[in-house]
PDB file of C-alpha atoms in Angstrom:
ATOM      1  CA  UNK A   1      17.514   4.398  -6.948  1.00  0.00           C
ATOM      2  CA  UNK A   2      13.576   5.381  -6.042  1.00  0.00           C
ATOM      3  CA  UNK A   3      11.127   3.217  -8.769  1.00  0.00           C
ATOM      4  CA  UNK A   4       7.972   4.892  -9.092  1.00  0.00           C
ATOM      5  CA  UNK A   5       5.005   2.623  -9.890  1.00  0.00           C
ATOM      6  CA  UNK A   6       3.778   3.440 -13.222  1.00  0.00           C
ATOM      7  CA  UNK A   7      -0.117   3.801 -11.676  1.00  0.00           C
ATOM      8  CA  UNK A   8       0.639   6.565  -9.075  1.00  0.00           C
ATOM      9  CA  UNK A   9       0.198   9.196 -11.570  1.00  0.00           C
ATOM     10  CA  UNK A  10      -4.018   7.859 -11.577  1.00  0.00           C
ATOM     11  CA  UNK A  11      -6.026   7.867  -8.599  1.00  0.00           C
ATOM     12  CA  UNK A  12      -8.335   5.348  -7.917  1.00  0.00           C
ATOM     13  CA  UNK A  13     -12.225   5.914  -8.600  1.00  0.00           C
ATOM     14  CA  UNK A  14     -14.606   6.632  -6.156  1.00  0.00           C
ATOM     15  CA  UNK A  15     -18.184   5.205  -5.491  1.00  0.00           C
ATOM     16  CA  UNK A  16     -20.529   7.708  -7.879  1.00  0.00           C
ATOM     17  CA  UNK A  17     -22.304  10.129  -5.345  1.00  0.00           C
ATOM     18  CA  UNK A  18     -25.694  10.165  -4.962  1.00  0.00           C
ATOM     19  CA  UNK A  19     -28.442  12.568  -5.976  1.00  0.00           C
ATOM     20  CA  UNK A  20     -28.741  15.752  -3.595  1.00  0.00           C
ATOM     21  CA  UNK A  21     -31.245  14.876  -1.090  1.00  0.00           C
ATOM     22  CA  UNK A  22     -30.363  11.395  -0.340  1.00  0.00           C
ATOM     23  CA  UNK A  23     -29.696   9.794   2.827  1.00  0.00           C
ATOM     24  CA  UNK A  24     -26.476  11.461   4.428  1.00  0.00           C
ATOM     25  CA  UNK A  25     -25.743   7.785   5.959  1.00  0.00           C
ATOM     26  CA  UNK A  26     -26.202   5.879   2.506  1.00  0.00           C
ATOM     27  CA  UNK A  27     -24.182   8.575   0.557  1.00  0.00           C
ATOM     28  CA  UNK A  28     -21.010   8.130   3.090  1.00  0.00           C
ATOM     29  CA  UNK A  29     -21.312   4.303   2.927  1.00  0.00           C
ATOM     30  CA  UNK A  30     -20.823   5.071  -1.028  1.00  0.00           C
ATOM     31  CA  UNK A  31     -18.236   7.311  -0.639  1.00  0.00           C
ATOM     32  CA  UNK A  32     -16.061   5.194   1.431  1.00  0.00           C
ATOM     33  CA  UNK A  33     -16.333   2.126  -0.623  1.00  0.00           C
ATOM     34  CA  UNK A  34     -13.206   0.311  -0.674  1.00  0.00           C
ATOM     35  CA  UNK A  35     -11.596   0.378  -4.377  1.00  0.00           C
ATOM     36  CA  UNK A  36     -11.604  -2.828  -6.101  1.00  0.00           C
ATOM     37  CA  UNK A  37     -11.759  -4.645 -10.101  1.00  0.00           C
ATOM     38  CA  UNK A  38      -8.452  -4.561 -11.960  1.00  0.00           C
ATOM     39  CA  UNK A  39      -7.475  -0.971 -11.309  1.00  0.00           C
ATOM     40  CA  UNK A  40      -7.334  -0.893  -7.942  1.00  0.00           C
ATOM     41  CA  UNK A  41      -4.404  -0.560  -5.867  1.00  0.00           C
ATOM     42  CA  UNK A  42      -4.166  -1.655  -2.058  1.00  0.00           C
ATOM     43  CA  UNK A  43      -1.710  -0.672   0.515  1.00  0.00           C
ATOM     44  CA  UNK A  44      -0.337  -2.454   3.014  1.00  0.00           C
ATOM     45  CA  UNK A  45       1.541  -1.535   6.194  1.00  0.00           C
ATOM     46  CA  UNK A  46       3.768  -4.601   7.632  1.00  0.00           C
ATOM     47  CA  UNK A  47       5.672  -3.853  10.625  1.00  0.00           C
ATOM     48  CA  UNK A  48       7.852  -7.022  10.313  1.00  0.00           C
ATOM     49  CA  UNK A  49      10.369  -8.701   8.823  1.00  0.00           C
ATOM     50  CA  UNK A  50       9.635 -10.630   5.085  1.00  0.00           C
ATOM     51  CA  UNK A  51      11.703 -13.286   4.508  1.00  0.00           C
ATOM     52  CA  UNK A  52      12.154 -14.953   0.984  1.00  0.00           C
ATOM     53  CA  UNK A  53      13.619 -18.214   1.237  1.00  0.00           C
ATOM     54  CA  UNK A  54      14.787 -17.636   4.652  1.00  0.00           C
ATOM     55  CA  UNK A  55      16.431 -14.763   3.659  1.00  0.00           C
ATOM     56  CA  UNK A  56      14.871 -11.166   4.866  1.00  0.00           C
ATOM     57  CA  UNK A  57      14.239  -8.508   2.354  1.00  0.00           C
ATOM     58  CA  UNK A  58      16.462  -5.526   3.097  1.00  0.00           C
ATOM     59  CA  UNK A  59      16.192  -2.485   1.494  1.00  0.00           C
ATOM     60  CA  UNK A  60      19.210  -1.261  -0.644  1.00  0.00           C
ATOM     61  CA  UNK A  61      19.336   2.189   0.321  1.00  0.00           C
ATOM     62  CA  UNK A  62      19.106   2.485   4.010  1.00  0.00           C
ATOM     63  CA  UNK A  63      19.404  -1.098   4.899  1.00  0.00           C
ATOM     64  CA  UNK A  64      16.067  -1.899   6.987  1.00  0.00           C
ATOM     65  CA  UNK A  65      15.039  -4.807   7.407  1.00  0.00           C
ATOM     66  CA  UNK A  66      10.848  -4.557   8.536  1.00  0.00           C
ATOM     67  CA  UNK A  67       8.462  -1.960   8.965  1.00  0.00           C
ATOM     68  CA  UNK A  68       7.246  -1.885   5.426  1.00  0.00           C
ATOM     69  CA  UNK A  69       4.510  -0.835   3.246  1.00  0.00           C
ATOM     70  CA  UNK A  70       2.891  -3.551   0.569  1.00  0.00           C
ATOM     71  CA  UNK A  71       1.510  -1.642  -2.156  1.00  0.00           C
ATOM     72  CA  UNK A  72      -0.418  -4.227  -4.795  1.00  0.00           C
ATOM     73  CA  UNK A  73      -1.993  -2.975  -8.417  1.00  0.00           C
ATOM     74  CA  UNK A  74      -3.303  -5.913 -10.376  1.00  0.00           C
ATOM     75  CA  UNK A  75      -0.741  -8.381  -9.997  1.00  0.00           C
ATOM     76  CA  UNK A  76       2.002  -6.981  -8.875  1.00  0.00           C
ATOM     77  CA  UNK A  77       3.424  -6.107  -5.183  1.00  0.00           C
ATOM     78  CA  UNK A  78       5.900  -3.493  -4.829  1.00  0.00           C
ATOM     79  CA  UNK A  79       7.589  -3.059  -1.332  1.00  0.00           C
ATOM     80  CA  UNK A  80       8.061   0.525   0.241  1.00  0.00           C
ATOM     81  CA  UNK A  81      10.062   1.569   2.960  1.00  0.00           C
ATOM     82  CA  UNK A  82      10.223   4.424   5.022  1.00  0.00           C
ATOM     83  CA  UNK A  83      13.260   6.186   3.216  1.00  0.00           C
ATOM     84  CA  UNK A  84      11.083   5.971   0.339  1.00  0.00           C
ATOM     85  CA  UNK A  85      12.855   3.493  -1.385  1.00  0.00           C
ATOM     86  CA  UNK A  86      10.750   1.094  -3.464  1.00  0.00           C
ATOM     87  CA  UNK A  87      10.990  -2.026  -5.378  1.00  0.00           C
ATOM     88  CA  UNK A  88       8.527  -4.788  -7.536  1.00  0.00           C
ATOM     89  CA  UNK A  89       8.829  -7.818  -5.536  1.00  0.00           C
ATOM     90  CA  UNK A  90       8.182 -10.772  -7.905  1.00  0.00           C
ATOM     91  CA  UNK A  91       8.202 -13.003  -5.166  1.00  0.00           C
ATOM     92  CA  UNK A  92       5.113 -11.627  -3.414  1.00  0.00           C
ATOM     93  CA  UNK A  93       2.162 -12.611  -5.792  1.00  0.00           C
ATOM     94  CA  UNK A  94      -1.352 -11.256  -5.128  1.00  0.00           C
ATOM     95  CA  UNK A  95      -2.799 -13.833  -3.060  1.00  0.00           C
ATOM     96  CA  UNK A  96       0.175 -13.616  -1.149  1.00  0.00           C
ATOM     97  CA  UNK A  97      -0.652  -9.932  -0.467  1.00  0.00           C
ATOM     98  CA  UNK A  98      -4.328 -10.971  -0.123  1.00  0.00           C
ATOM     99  CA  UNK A  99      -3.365 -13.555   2.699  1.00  0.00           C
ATOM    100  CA  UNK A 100      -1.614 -10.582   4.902  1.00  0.00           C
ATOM    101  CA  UNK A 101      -4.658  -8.779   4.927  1.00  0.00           C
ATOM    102  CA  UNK A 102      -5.991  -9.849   8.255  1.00  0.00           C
ATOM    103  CA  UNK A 103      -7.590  -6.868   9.734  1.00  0.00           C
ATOM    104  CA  UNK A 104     -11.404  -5.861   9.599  1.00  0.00           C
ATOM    105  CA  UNK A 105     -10.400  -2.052  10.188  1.00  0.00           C
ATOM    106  CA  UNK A 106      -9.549  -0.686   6.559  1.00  0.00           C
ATOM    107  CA  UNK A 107      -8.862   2.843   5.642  1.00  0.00           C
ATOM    108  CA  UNK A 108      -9.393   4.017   2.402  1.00  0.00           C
ATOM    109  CA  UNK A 109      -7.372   6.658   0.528  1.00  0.00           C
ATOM    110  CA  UNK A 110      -7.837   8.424  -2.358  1.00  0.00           C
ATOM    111  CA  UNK A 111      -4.335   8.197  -3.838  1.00  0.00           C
ATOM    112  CA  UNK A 112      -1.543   6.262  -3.581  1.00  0.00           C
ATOM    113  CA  UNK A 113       0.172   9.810  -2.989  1.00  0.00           C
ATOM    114  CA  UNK A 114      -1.998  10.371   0.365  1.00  0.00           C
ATOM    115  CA  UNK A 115      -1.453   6.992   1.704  1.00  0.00           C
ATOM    116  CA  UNK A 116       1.941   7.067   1.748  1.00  0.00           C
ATOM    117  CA  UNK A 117       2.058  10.740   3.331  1.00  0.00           C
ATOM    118  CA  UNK A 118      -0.841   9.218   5.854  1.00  0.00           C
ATOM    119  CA  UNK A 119       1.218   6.216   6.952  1.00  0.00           C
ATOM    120  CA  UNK A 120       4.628   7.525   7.025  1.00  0.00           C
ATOM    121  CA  UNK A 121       6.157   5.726   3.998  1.00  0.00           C
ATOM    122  CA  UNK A 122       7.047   9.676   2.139  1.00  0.00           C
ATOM    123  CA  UNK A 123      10.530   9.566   3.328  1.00  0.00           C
ATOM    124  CA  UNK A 124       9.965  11.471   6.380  1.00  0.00           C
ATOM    125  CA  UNK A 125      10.785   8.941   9.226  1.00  0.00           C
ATOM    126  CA  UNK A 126      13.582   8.111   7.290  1.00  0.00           C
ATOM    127  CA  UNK A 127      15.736   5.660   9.352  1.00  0.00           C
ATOM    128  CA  UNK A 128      13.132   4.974  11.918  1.00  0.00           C
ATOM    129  CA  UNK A 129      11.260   2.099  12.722  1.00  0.00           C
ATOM    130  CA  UNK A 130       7.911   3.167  13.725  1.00  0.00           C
ATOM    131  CA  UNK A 131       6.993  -0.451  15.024  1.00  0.00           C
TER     132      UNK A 131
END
């Protein structure tokens, strides 16, 4: 069973453009603001295992245990996996995700839809662990 998070239908909102005429440089550093407030939602590649209470999470329909995408909207994390199986984890809370985030180098996306696709979490490496 595939759950689909109830905010993928939305895409996140953009920086406002500038006026025509503006700085080229200033307009991209707009446009490639990172999403943030309450609507935002952040994903998360981890390549390893996540245990919870010493116990790693496994997914249910292909059986993987790492390589997984962390995708947070307000205070929930879901967990997806490269068959494209996903599932709310309550025991990941947002500061949890926000302590995993350890990397300067962030790329932004405009939907949740073209992240997945981008980072291989659409179900086409099915079975494969990229990392």
């Amino acid at each position: 069973m595939t759950l689909v998070l109830r905010t993928t239908d939305r895409t996140t909102r953009l920086a406002p453009v500038l006026p025509a005429g503006t700085d080229p440089l200033l307009q991209l550093a707009h446009e490639t603001q990172p999403a943030n407030g309450p609507g935002a939602t952040r994903c998360l590649s981890h390549p390893h295992e996540l245990p919870f209470g010493g116990i790693p999470a496994t997914c249910s329909a292909c059986r993987a245990r790492r390589d997984w995408l962390l995708i947070n909207h307000g205070r929930n994390v879901w967990i997806r996996c490269r068959c494209s199986n996903q599932w709310l984890e309550p025991e990941i809370s947002r500061a949890d995700f926000d302590a995993l985030i350890d990397s300067p180098d962030v790329t932004n996306y405009p939907s949740v839809e073209q992240c997945l696709v981008a980072l291989g979490f659409d179900g086409a490496f099915s079975g494969m662990y990229l990392k």
